[in-house]
Amino acid sequence: MLICRFRTWILLLLLMFPNLFGPSLSHFDSAKKKQLREKVRKMFYHAYENYMTHAFPHDELKPLTRSFTNSLSELGNLKLEHLPQNYNGTALTLIESLSSLVILVNLFECNIRVLGGLVSAHILASDSTNRLVQGSYKNQLLVLAEDLGRRFLPAFDTPTGLPYAWINLKYGVMKSETTETSTSGCGSLILEMGALSQLTGDPRYESAALRALRKLWSMRSSLNLLGTTLDVETGEWIEHSSGIGAGVDSFYEYLFKAHILFGKEDFWRMFHSAYLAVQKYFRHGPWYHEADMRNGKATHWQLTSLQAFWPGLQVLVGDIAAANSSHREFVYLWKKFGVLPERYLLDHQMLHPTEKYYPLRPELAESTFYLYQATKDPWYIEVGETIVNSLNSYTKVEGGFASIRDVTTMQSEDHMHSFFLAETCKYLYLLFDDSFLVDRNYIFTTEGHPLPVLSAWHERLPEIYIPSNWTYIKNEKQTKRSSAMSLQVCPALNLNSGDGERLVESACHVPDAGSDHKCFSDEECGVDSTSCRRRSCSMAGYCGLWLVV
């Protein structure tokens, strides 16, 4: 009892006199974040300067041998947004290097890395407040972006409108080109190509990406699930098993972010249906397994490092509790192994025997940034510090930062992906210093390139913006039962309002029609707030999770 009273008095003293026992906690947190910010800055320039010295203008740095590699699918990440000192010189060199390319590139990778980098860098260069350009900027990057966009268009010339995965930047689609592509490959083009259309006034880029996205959505199953790979000529699925990881991940991300960037309700409706399907058929507690799109049955119980982006997307949706739950599991694995392994078998609680590597991926840092922005919980700063310390301890070498071949031995691999600079360092830096975002509204592409949210880019504002968290929205005709997602509002923190009406509990929750949970049919049952599964009516006449899916 005395200990409890002592703690109470200590807390009261700290609240009344925050500097009584030394510097304030807020001052300590600020100093800590500044220290970590500078640590990340040094990490970036260590990697960047080695790239510029030993690899530029080639695709990627080999940090152990201090040489370069041309991976084609990762043609120049165009990290221009980071170059205040030599911006103009670097931009002109890139234009001279890339304007006459005769190479085969992966459309998806070239879109998110090169076109996205050019579009984003152009926007930042055009903004005088960023002070990235010394002297005048004459839209050189936009000219190059439009040239690249035109080279993309032949890939979309298919019977379905779904683009080929590979294209030669000079000769177009080769005669013997494969017709197989991934869901991400043809469903994650709308942000960059849509932005290019907005900047140039040429609608062809957005139209091509939008047609592909809508065709892809039309191929979903009756469960609102999609597969992983498909044929662009026949429009038939090749791989029916999918999840939220490789081959599908950015499809979900771009649906929601396209809604934010362009304000079209179509994007929201597609995402809303897809998100609920993911929560119903892929989610298992804090984890997400893979399932067959045709019947929803689990296929692979495994975690992949790419899945770590999902909590960040859930933050944007407003499903903070679910985001935090999954994020903590990824952090647990990071601390267990020192870094995040590429694949972990959930059903066997062991590493995948052939995918034990860590290629400096950014997804965990990305989700940590979003969760800190949403909650301001200092625990996420601690997570960021853990990530920074691990990267410096296990991956930093004299020639940059090297991937990990095996997380059990921490053996280095002679490869530094371009996304280490474009995303990993960027999200860690923004975690500790978000001043770049103050009084600005950006979305980040899947490659970490910022695009401003502008009302001028919206064909029309979203139709339904209701400034309340009420579950029941009354109009003149009827009462509609809605969830936080369908209302496009953040989930309410409280469970009941002052006059007794019930508030939404999570982003997917839809309450039962009756407060006593009695029912006559499944239509009177809602969606469970924890599992996001559809509730059903039992023979006894009560709503619940009676069906095992």
Coordinates of C-alpha atoms in Angstrom, one line a residue:
M1 CA 0.0 0.0 0.0
L2 CA 2.8 2.4 0.9
I3 CA 4.6 1.6 -2.4
C4 CA 1.4 2.4 -4.4
R5 CA 1.1 5.7 -2.5
F6 CA 4.7 6.5 -3.1
R7 CA 4.3 5.9 -6.9
T8 CA 1.2 8.1 -6.9
W9 CA 3.1 11.0 -5.3
I10 CA 6.0 10.6 -7.7
L11 CA 3.7 10.8 -10.7
L12 CA 2.0 13.9 -9.2
L13 CA 5.4 15.5 -8.7
L14 CA 6.4 14.8 -12.2
L15 CA 3.2 16.2 -13.6
M16 CA 3.5 19.4 -11.5
F17 CA 7.3 19.8 -11.8
P18 CA 8.5 18.0 -14.9
N19 CA 12.1 19.1 -14.5
L20 CA 12.3 18.2 -10.8
F21 CA 14.5 15.2 -11.4
G22 CA 16.4 16.5 -14.4
P23 CA 15.5 17.2 -18.0
S24 CA 11.9 16.7 -19.0
L25 CA 10.9 13.5 -20.6
S26 CA 9.8 15.4 -23.7
H27 CA 13.3 17.0 -23.9
F28 CA 14.9 13.6 -23.5
D29 CA 12.7 12.1 -26.3
S30 CA 13.5 15.1 -28.6
A31 CA 17.2 14.7 -28.0
K32 CA 17.0 10.9 -28.6
K33 CA 15.2 11.4 -31.8
K34 CA 17.7 13.9 -33.0
Q35 CA 20.5 11.6 -32.2
L36 CA 18.9 8.8 -34.1
R37 CA 18.0 11.0 -37.0
E38 CA 21.7 11.9 -37.5
K39 CA 22.6 8.3 -37.2
V40 CA 20.3 7.5 -40.1
R41 CA 21.6 10.5 -42.1
K42 CA 25.1 9.1 -41.8
M43 CA 23.9 5.6 -42.9
F44 CA 22.3 7.1 -46.0
Y45 CA 25.3 9.1 -47.1
H46 CA 27.6 6.2 -46.4
A47 CA 25.6 4.0 -48.7
Y48 CA 24.8 6.8 -51.2
E49 CA 28.4 8.1 -51.6
N50 CA 29.7 4.5 -52.1
Y51 CA 27.0 4.0 -54.8
M52 CA 28.0 7.2 -56.6
T53 CA 31.7 6.4 -56.4
H54 CA 31.6 2.7 -57.4
A55 CA 28.3 2.1 -59.2
F56 CA 26.6 5.2 -60.7
P57 CA 24.9 5.2 -63.2
H58 CA 24.5 1.5 -63.1
D59 CA 21.6 -0.2 -61.3
E60 CA 23.0 -1.2 -57.9
L61 CA 26.0 -1.3 -55.7
K62 CA 27.9 -4.4 -54.8
P63 CA 29.3 -3.2 -51.4
L64 CA 31.7 -6.0 -50.6
T65 CA 33.6 -5.8 -53.9
R66 CA 32.8 -2.1 -54.5
S67 CA 31.5 -2.7 -58.0
F68 CA 28.1 -2.6 -59.7
T69 CA 25.4 -4.8 -61.1
N70 CA 22.9 -4.2 -63.9
S71 CA 19.8 -6.1 -62.8
L72 CA 17.6 -4.4 -65.5
S73 CA 14.5 -4.7 -63.4
E74 CA 16.0 -2.2 -61.0
L75 CA 17.1 0.4 -63.5
G76 CA 18.2 3.4 -61.4
N77 CA 16.0 4.2 -58.4
L78 CA 16.5 7.9 -59.2
K79 CA 17.1 9.0 -55.7
L80 CA 16.9 12.7 -56.7
E81 CA 14.7 13.7 -53.8
H82 CA 17.8 13.2 -51.6
L83 CA 20.3 15.4 -53.6
P84 CA 20.2 19.0 -52.6
Q85 CA 23.9 19.5 -53.2
N86 CA 24.3 18.3 -56.8
Y87 CA 20.8 18.0 -58.0
N88 CA 21.1 19.6 -61.4
G89 CA 24.3 17.8 -62.3
T90 CA 22.9 14.4 -61.3
A91 CA 19.6 15.0 -63.2
L92 CA 21.4 15.9 -66.4
T93 CA 23.7 12.9 -66.1
L94 CA 20.7 10.7 -65.7
I95 CA 19.0 12.2 -68.8
E96 CA 22.1 11.6 -70.9
S97 CA 22.4 8.0 -69.5
L98 CA 18.8 6.9 -69.9
S99 CA 17.4 8.7 -72.9
S100 CA 18.6 6.1 -75.4
L101 CA 18.1 2.8 -73.6
V102 CA 17.8 -0.4 -75.5
I103 CA 17.1 -2.9 -72.7
L104 CA 14.4 -5.3 -71.5
V105 CA 12.9 -4.1 -68.2
N106 CA 10.2 -5.4 -65.9
L107 CA 7.3 -3.0 -66.3
F108 CA 6.3 -3.1 -62.6
E109 CA 9.8 -2.5 -61.3
C110 CA 10.6 0.2 -63.8
N111 CA 7.3 1.9 -63.1
I112 CA 7.6 2.0 -59.3
R113 CA 11.4 2.8 -59.3
V114 CA 12.1 4.8 -62.4
L115 CA 8.9 6.5 -63.4
G116 CA 7.9 7.0 -59.8
G117 CA 11.3 8.5 -59.0
L118 CA 11.1 10.8 -62.0
V119 CA 7.6 12.0 -61.3
S120 CA 8.2 12.5 -57.6
A121 CA 11.6 14.2 -58.1
H122 CA 10.0 16.6 -60.7
I123 CA 7.3 17.6 -58.3
L124 CA 9.9 18.3 -55.5
A125 CA 12.2 20.1 -57.9
S126 CA 9.3 22.3 -59.0
D127 CA 8.6 23.3 -55.4
S128 CA 10.7 26.3 -54.5
T129 CA 10.3 25.7 -50.8
N130 CA 12.2 22.4 -51.0
R131 CA 15.4 24.2 -52.2
L132 CA 16.6 21.1 -54.0
V133 CA 17.6 22.9 -57.2
Q134 CA 20.5 25.3 -57.5
G135 CA 19.5 27.7 -60.3
S136 CA 16.5 27.2 -62.6
Y137 CA 14.8 23.9 -63.2
K138 CA 13.3 23.5 -66.7
N139 CA 11.2 20.3 -66.3
Q140 CA 13.9 18.0 -67.6
L141 CA 12.7 15.2 -65.3
L142 CA 9.1 15.5 -66.4
V143 CA 10.3 15.3 -70.1
L144 CA 12.2 12.1 -69.3
A145 CA 9.2 10.7 -67.4
E146 CA 6.8 11.3 -70.3
D147 CA 9.3 9.7 -72.7
L148 CA 9.5 6.7 -70.4
G149 CA 5.7 6.6 -70.0
R150 CA 5.3 6.5 -73.8
R151 CA 7.6 3.5 -74.0
F152 CA 5.4 1.7 -71.5
L153 CA 2.2 1.9 -73.5
P154 CA 2.9 -0.9 -76.0
A155 CA 2.9 -3.3 -73.0
F156 CA -0.8 -2.7 -72.6
D157 CA -1.7 -3.7 -76.1
T158 CA -3.3 -7.1 -75.2
P159 CA -6.8 -8.5 -75.7
T160 CA -7.5 -8.0 -72.0
G161 CA -5.8 -4.7 -71.4
L162 CA -3.6 -6.4 -68.9
P163 CA 0.1 -5.4 -69.6
Y164 CA 3.0 -7.7 -70.3
A165 CA 5.4 -8.1 -67.5
W166 CA 8.5 -7.3 -69.6
I167 CA 9.0 -4.7 -72.3
N168 CA 12.0 -3.5 -74.4
L169 CA 12.3 0.2 -73.9
K170 CA 13.2 0.7 -77.6
Y171 CA 11.5 -2.1 -79.5
G172 CA 8.4 -2.7 -77.4
V173 CA 7.1 -6.2 -76.6
M174 CA 9.2 -8.9 -78.1
K175 CA 7.5 -11.7 -80.1
S176 CA 8.5 -14.5 -77.8
E177 CA 7.6 -12.6 -74.6
T178 CA 6.0 -14.5 -71.7
T179 CA 2.3 -13.8 -71.2
E180 CA 2.5 -14.5 -67.4
T181 CA 2.5 -11.7 -64.9
S182 CA 1.5 -11.1 -61.3
T183 CA -1.4 -9.3 -59.6
S184 CA 1.0 -6.6 -58.4
G185 CA 2.6 -6.4 -61.8
C186 CA -0.6 -5.3 -63.5
G187 CA -2.5 -3.8 -60.6
S188 CA 0.1 -1.5 -59.1
L189 CA 0.7 1.1 -61.9
I190 CA -2.1 3.6 -61.3
L191 CA -0.3 6.0 -58.9
E192 CA 2.8 6.7 -61.1
M193 CA 1.0 6.6 -64.4
G194 CA -2.0 8.5 -63.1
A195 CA 0.3 11.2 -61.7
L196 CA 2.1 11.4 -65.1
S197 CA -1.3 12.0 -66.8
Q198 CA -2.1 14.8 -64.3
L199 CA 1.2 16.5 -64.8
T200 CA 1.3 16.3 -68.6
G201 CA -2.4 16.5 -69.5
D202 CA -2.1 13.3 -71.5
P203 CA -4.8 10.8 -70.3
R204 CA -3.3 7.8 -72.0
Y205 CA -1.1 6.7 -69.1
E206 CA -3.8 6.8 -66.5
S207 CA -6.4 5.2 -68.9
A208 CA -4.1 2.3 -69.6
A209 CA -3.3 1.7 -65.9
L210 CA -7.0 2.1 -64.9
R211 CA -8.2 -0.3 -67.6
A212 CA -5.8 -3.0 -66.4
L213 CA -6.8 -2.4 -62.8
R214 CA -10.5 -2.7 -63.5
K215 CA -10.0 -5.9 -65.7
L216 CA -8.0 -7.4 -62.8
W217 CA -10.7 -6.6 -60.3
S218 CA -13.3 -8.2 -62.6
M219 CA -11.3 -11.5 -62.4
R220 CA -11.8 -11.8 -58.6
S221 CA -13.6 -14.8 -57.2
S222 CA -17.0 -14.8 -55.6
L223 CA -15.1 -14.4 -52.3
N224 CA -13.6 -11.1 -53.5
L225 CA -10.1 -12.8 -53.6
L226 CA -7.5 -12.7 -56.3
G227 CA -4.8 -15.1 -57.3
T228 CA -1.1 -14.4 -57.6
T229 CA -0.2 -14.9 -61.3
L230 CA -2.3 -14.8 -64.5
D231 CA -2.1 -14.8 -68.3
V232 CA -2.4 -11.3 -69.9
E233 CA -3.7 -12.6 -73.2
T234 CA -6.4 -15.0 -72.0
G235 CA -7.2 -13.3 -68.6
E236 CA -7.0 -16.7 -66.9
W237 CA -5.5 -17.3 -63.5
I238 CA -2.3 -19.4 -63.3
E239 CA -1.7 -19.4 -59.5
H240 CA -4.9 -19.4 -57.4
S241 CA -3.2 -19.2 -54.0
S242 CA -2.4 -15.8 -52.7
G243 CA -2.0 -13.7 -49.6
I244 CA -0.8 -10.2 -48.7
G245 CA 2.8 -10.8 -49.6
A246 CA 4.9 -11.1 -52.8
G247 CA 3.0 -10.9 -56.0
V248 CA -0.1 -9.3 -54.5
D249 CA 0.9 -6.8 -51.8
S250 CA 1.1 -3.5 -53.6
F251 CA -2.3 -4.2 -55.4
Y252 CA -4.1 -3.7 -52.1
E253 CA -1.8 -0.7 -51.2
Y254 CA -2.5 1.1 -54.5
L255 CA -6.3 0.6 -54.4
F256 CA -6.5 2.6 -51.2
K257 CA -3.7 5.2 -52.0
A258 CA -5.3 5.8 -55.4
H259 CA -8.5 6.6 -53.7
I260 CA -6.6 9.2 -51.6
L261 CA -4.7 10.6 -54.5
F262 CA -7.4 10.8 -57.1
G263 CA -10.6 10.8 -55.1
K264 CA -12.4 8.2 -57.1
E265 CA -15.1 6.2 -55.3
D266 CA -14.3 3.1 -57.5
F267 CA -11.0 2.7 -55.8
W268 CA -12.6 2.9 -52.4
R269 CA -15.3 0.3 -53.2
M270 CA -12.7 -2.2 -54.6
F271 CA -10.5 -1.7 -51.6
H272 CA -13.3 -2.0 -49.1
S273 CA -14.4 -5.4 -50.5
A274 CA -10.8 -6.6 -50.9
Y275 CA -9.9 -5.6 -47.3
L276 CA -12.8 -7.4 -45.7
A277 CA -12.0 -10.5 -47.8
V278 CA -8.4 -10.4 -46.6
Q279 CA -9.5 -10.1 -43.0
K280 CA -12.0 -13.0 -43.4
Y281 CA -9.9 -15.5 -45.3
F282 CA -6.2 -14.7 -44.7
R283 CA -6.1 -13.5 -41.1
H284 CA -5.3 -15.9 -38.2
G285 CA -4.9 -13.9 -35.0
P286 CA -2.1 -11.4 -35.7
W287 CA -0.8 -13.3 -38.7
Y288 CA -1.9 -13.6 -42.3
H289 CA -1.6 -16.9 -44.1
E290 CA -2.2 -17.6 -47.8
A291 CA -5.5 -19.1 -49.2
D292 CA -7.0 -20.4 -52.4
M293 CA -9.0 -17.6 -54.0
R294 CA -11.7 -20.1 -55.1
N295 CA -12.7 -21.5 -51.7
G296 CA -10.9 -19.5 -49.1
K297 CA -9.1 -22.6 -47.7
A298 CA -5.6 -22.0 -46.3
T299 CA -2.7 -23.1 -48.5
H300 CA 0.5 -21.9 -47.0
W301 CA 1.0 -21.0 -43.3
Q302 CA 4.0 -18.7 -43.7
L303 CA 5.2 -15.2 -42.9
T304 CA 7.1 -13.3 -45.6
S305 CA 9.0 -10.1 -44.9
L306 CA 7.0 -8.3 -47.5
Q307 CA 3.9 -8.7 -45.4
A308 CA 5.4 -6.3 -42.9
F309 CA 4.0 -3.4 -45.0
W310 CA 0.4 -4.4 -44.1
P311 CA 0.3 -2.7 -40.6
G312 CA 1.2 0.6 -42.3
L313 CA -1.6 0.3 -44.7
Q314 CA -4.0 -0.6 -41.9
V315 CA -3.0 2.7 -40.2
L316 CA -4.2 4.6 -43.2
V317 CA -7.4 2.6 -43.1
G318 CA -7.9 3.4 -39.4
D319 CA -7.6 -0.2 -38.1
I320 CA -4.9 0.7 -35.5
A321 CA -5.5 -2.2 -33.2
A322 CA -5.1 -4.8 -35.9
A323 CA -2.0 -2.9 -37.2
N324 CA -0.4 -2.9 -33.8
S325 CA -1.1 -6.6 -33.2
S326 CA 0.6 -7.7 -36.4
H327 CA 3.4 -5.2 -36.2
R328 CA 4.5 -6.5 -32.7
E329 CA 4.8 -10.0 -34.1
F330 CA 7.2 -8.8 -36.8
V331 CA 9.2 -6.9 -34.2
Y332 CA 9.4 -10.1 -32.1
L333 CA 10.9 -12.0 -35.1
W334 CA 13.3 -9.1 -35.8
K335 CA 14.6 -9.2 -32.2
K336 CA 14.8 -13.0 -32.3
F337 CA 17.0 -13.2 -35.4
G338 CA 18.6 -9.7 -35.3
V339 CA 16.9 -8.9 -38.7
L340 CA 13.7 -10.0 -40.4
P341 CA 14.1 -13.3 -42.3
E342 CA 12.6 -13.5 -45.8
R343 CA 10.3 -16.4 -45.0
Y344 CA 9.2 -18.0 -41.7
L345 CA 7.0 -21.1 -41.5
L346 CA 4.2 -20.4 -39.0
D347 CA 3.0 -24.0 -38.9
H348 CA 6.4 -25.3 -38.0
Q349 CA 7.7 -22.3 -36.1
M350 CA 11.0 -22.4 -38.1
L351 CA 12.8 -20.6 -40.8
H352 CA 12.2 -21.6 -44.4
P353 CA 15.2 -23.8 -45.3
T354 CA 16.1 -21.9 -48.5
E355 CA 15.0 -18.4 -47.7
K356 CA 16.9 -17.3 -44.6
Y357 CA 18.2 -14.1 -46.1
Y358 CA 17.5 -10.4 -45.4
P359 CA 17.9 -8.1 -48.4
L360 CA 17.7 -4.8 -46.4
R361 CA 14.0 -4.6 -46.8
P362 CA 12.1 -1.5 -45.6
E363 CA 8.6 -2.8 -44.8
L364 CA 9.0 -3.0 -41.0
A365 CA 10.5 0.5 -40.8
E366 CA 7.7 1.7 -43.0
S367 CA 5.0 0.3 -40.7
T368 CA 6.8 1.5 -37.6
F369 CA 6.8 5.1 -39.1
Y370 CA 3.1 5.0 -39.8
L371 CA 2.2 3.6 -36.4
Y372 CA 4.2 6.2 -34.6
Q373 CA 2.5 8.9 -36.7
A374 CA -0.8 7.6 -35.6
T375 CA -0.2 6.9 -31.9
K376 CA 2.9 9.0 -30.9
D377 CA 3.7 6.0 -28.7
P378 CA 7.5 6.2 -27.9
W379 CA 7.7 2.4 -28.1
Y380 CA 7.9 2.8 -31.9
I381 CA 10.9 5.0 -31.5
E382 CA 12.5 2.2 -29.6
V383 CA 11.7 -0.2 -32.4
G384 CA 13.2 2.2 -34.9
E385 CA 16.4 2.4 -32.7
T386 CA 16.5 -1.4 -32.7
I387 CA 16.3 -1.5 -36.5
V388 CA 19.0 1.1 -36.9
N389 CA 21.4 -0.6 -34.4
S390 CA 20.9 -4.0 -36.2
L391 CA 21.6 -2.5 -39.6
N392 CA 24.8 -0.9 -38.4
S393 CA 25.9 -4.0 -36.5
Y394 CA 25.1 -6.7 -39.1
T395 CA 25.0 -5.0 -42.5
K396 CA 27.3 -2.0 -42.6
V397 CA 30.5 -2.6 -44.5
E398 CA 33.2 -0.3 -45.8
G399 CA 31.6 -0.2 -49.2
G400 CA 28.1 0.5 -48.1
F401 CA 25.5 -1.8 -46.6
A402 CA 25.3 -5.5 -47.5
S403 CA 22.4 -7.9 -47.5
I404 CA 22.4 -10.9 -45.2
R405 CA 22.6 -14.3 -46.9
D406 CA 21.6 -16.3 -43.8
V407 CA 20.1 -14.7 -40.6
T408 CA 21.4 -17.6 -38.5
T409 CA 25.0 -16.9 -39.3
M410 CA 24.8 -13.2 -40.4
Q411 CA 26.9 -14.0 -43.5
S412 CA 27.0 -11.0 -45.8
E413 CA 26.0 -11.0 -49.4
D414 CA 27.5 -8.7 -52.0
H415 CA 24.3 -6.8 -52.8
M416 CA 22.7 -3.5 -51.8
H417 CA 19.2 -3.1 -53.3
S418 CA 18.3 0.4 -54.3
F419 CA 15.3 0.4 -52.0
F420 CA 17.7 0.5 -49.0
L421 CA 18.3 4.2 -50.0
A422 CA 14.8 5.0 -51.3
E423 CA 12.8 3.4 -48.5
T424 CA 14.7 1.8 -45.6
C425 CA 16.7 4.9 -44.8
K426 CA 13.9 7.3 -45.7
Y427 CA 11.3 5.8 -43.4
L428 CA 13.7 5.5 -40.5
Y429 CA 14.7 9.2 -41.0
L430 CA 11.0 10.3 -41.1
L431 CA 10.3 8.2 -38.0
F432 CA 12.8 10.4 -36.1
D433 CA 12.2 13.7 -37.9
D434 CA 8.9 14.3 -39.7
S435 CA 9.4 18.0 -40.3
F436 CA 9.3 17.3 -44.1
L437 CA 5.6 16.4 -43.6
V438 CA 4.5 19.4 -41.5
D439 CA 1.7 21.3 -43.2
R440 CA 2.0 19.0 -46.2
N441 CA -0.2 16.1 -47.4
Y442 CA 1.7 13.3 -49.2
I443 CA 1.1 9.7 -50.0
F444 CA 4.2 7.4 -50.5
T445 CA 4.3 5.0 -53.4
T446 CA 5.3 1.4 -52.8
E447 CA 8.9 2.5 -53.6
G448 CA 8.7 5.3 -51.0
H449 CA 8.4 8.2 -53.5
P450 CA 6.2 11.1 -52.1
L451 CA 3.3 12.3 -54.2
P452 CA 1.3 15.3 -53.0
V453 CA -2.4 15.0 -52.4
L454 CA -3.9 17.8 -54.5
S455 CA -7.6 18.7 -54.9
A456 CA -6.8 19.6 -58.5
W457 CA -6.1 15.9 -59.1
H458 CA -9.5 14.8 -57.9
E459 CA -12.1 14.4 -60.6
R460 CA -14.6 14.9 -57.7
L461 CA -14.4 14.7 -54.0
P462 CA -15.5 11.3 -52.4
E463 CA -19.3 11.1 -52.3
I464 CA -19.7 10.1 -48.7
Y465 CA -17.8 12.0 -46.0
I466 CA -19.8 11.8 -42.8
P467 CA -18.3 13.8 -39.9
S468 CA -19.2 11.4 -37.2
N469 CA -18.4 7.9 -35.9
W470 CA -22.0 6.7 -35.6
T471 CA -22.7 3.2 -36.8
Y472 CA -26.3 4.0 -37.7
I473 CA -26.7 6.7 -40.3
K474 CA -30.3 7.9 -40.6
N475 CA -31.8 9.4 -43.7
E476 CA -35.3 10.2 -44.8
K477 CA -36.0 6.7 -46.2
Q478 CA -34.3 4.1 -44.1
T479 CA -31.6 3.3 -41.5
K480 CA -28.4 1.9 -43.0
R481 CA -26.1 -0.4 -41.0
S482 CA -22.5 0.7 -41.7
S483 CA -19.0 0.1 -40.6
A484 CA -16.2 2.6 -40.1
M485 CA -14.7 1.6 -43.5
S486 CA -18.0 2.2 -45.4
L487 CA -18.4 5.5 -43.7
Q488 CA -14.7 6.4 -44.4
V489 CA -14.1 7.6 -40.8
C490 CA -11.6 6.5 -38.2
P491 CA -12.9 3.9 -35.7
A492 CA -14.3 5.3 -32.5
L493 CA -12.5 4.8 -29.3
N494 CA -15.6 4.6 -27.1
L495 CA -18.1 1.9 -27.3
N496 CA -21.3 3.8 -26.5
S497 CA -22.5 7.3 -27.0
G498 CA -24.3 9.5 -24.4
D499 CA -27.8 8.6 -25.7
G500 CA -27.2 4.9 -25.8
E501 CA -26.4 4.3 -29.5
R502 CA -23.5 2.0 -30.2
L503 CA -20.4 3.2 -31.9
V504 CA -18.2 1.3 -34.3
E505 CA -15.4 -0.7 -32.6
S506 CA -13.0 -1.4 -35.5
A507 CA -12.6 -0.6 -39.2
C508 CA -14.6 -3.6 -40.3
H509 CA -17.1 -4.0 -37.5
V510 CA -20.8 -4.1 -38.3
P511 CA -23.0 -4.7 -35.3
D512 CA -25.9 -7.2 -35.2
A513 CA -29.3 -5.7 -36.1
G514 CA -30.6 -6.4 -32.6
S515 CA -28.9 -5.2 -29.4
D516 CA -29.8 -8.6 -27.8
H517 CA -28.2 -10.4 -30.7
K518 CA -31.4 -12.3 -31.5
C519 CA -32.1 -13.1 -35.1
F520 CA -34.3 -14.9 -37.6
S521 CA -31.8 -15.0 -40.5
D522 CA -28.1 -14.3 -41.3
E523 CA -29.0 -10.9 -42.8
E524 CA -29.7 -9.7 -39.2
C525 CA -26.1 -10.6 -38.1
G526 CA -23.1 -8.3 -38.6
V527 CA -19.3 -8.5 -38.9
D528 CA -17.3 -9.5 -35.9
S529 CA -15.1 -6.6 -34.6
T530 CA -12.1 -8.8 -33.7
S531 CA -11.8 -11.3 -36.5
C532 CA -13.7 -9.3 -39.2
R533 CA -15.6 -12.5 -40.0
R534 CA -19.3 -12.5 -41.0
R535 CA -21.5 -13.6 -38.1
S536 CA -24.4 -16.0 -38.8
C537 CA -27.7 -16.9 -37.2
S538 CA -27.8 -20.1 -35.2
M539 CA -30.7 -22.6 -35.0
A540 CA -31.4 -21.1 -31.6
G541 CA -31.8 -17.7 -33.1
Y542 CA -28.7 -15.9 -31.9
C543 CA -25.9 -14.2 -34.0
G544 CA -22.4 -15.5 -33.5
L545 CA -19.3 -17.0 -35.2
W546 CA -21.0 -20.4 -35.5
L547 CA -19.5 -21.3 -38.9
V548 CA -15.9 -22.4 -39.0
V549 CA -14.4 -21.0 -42.2

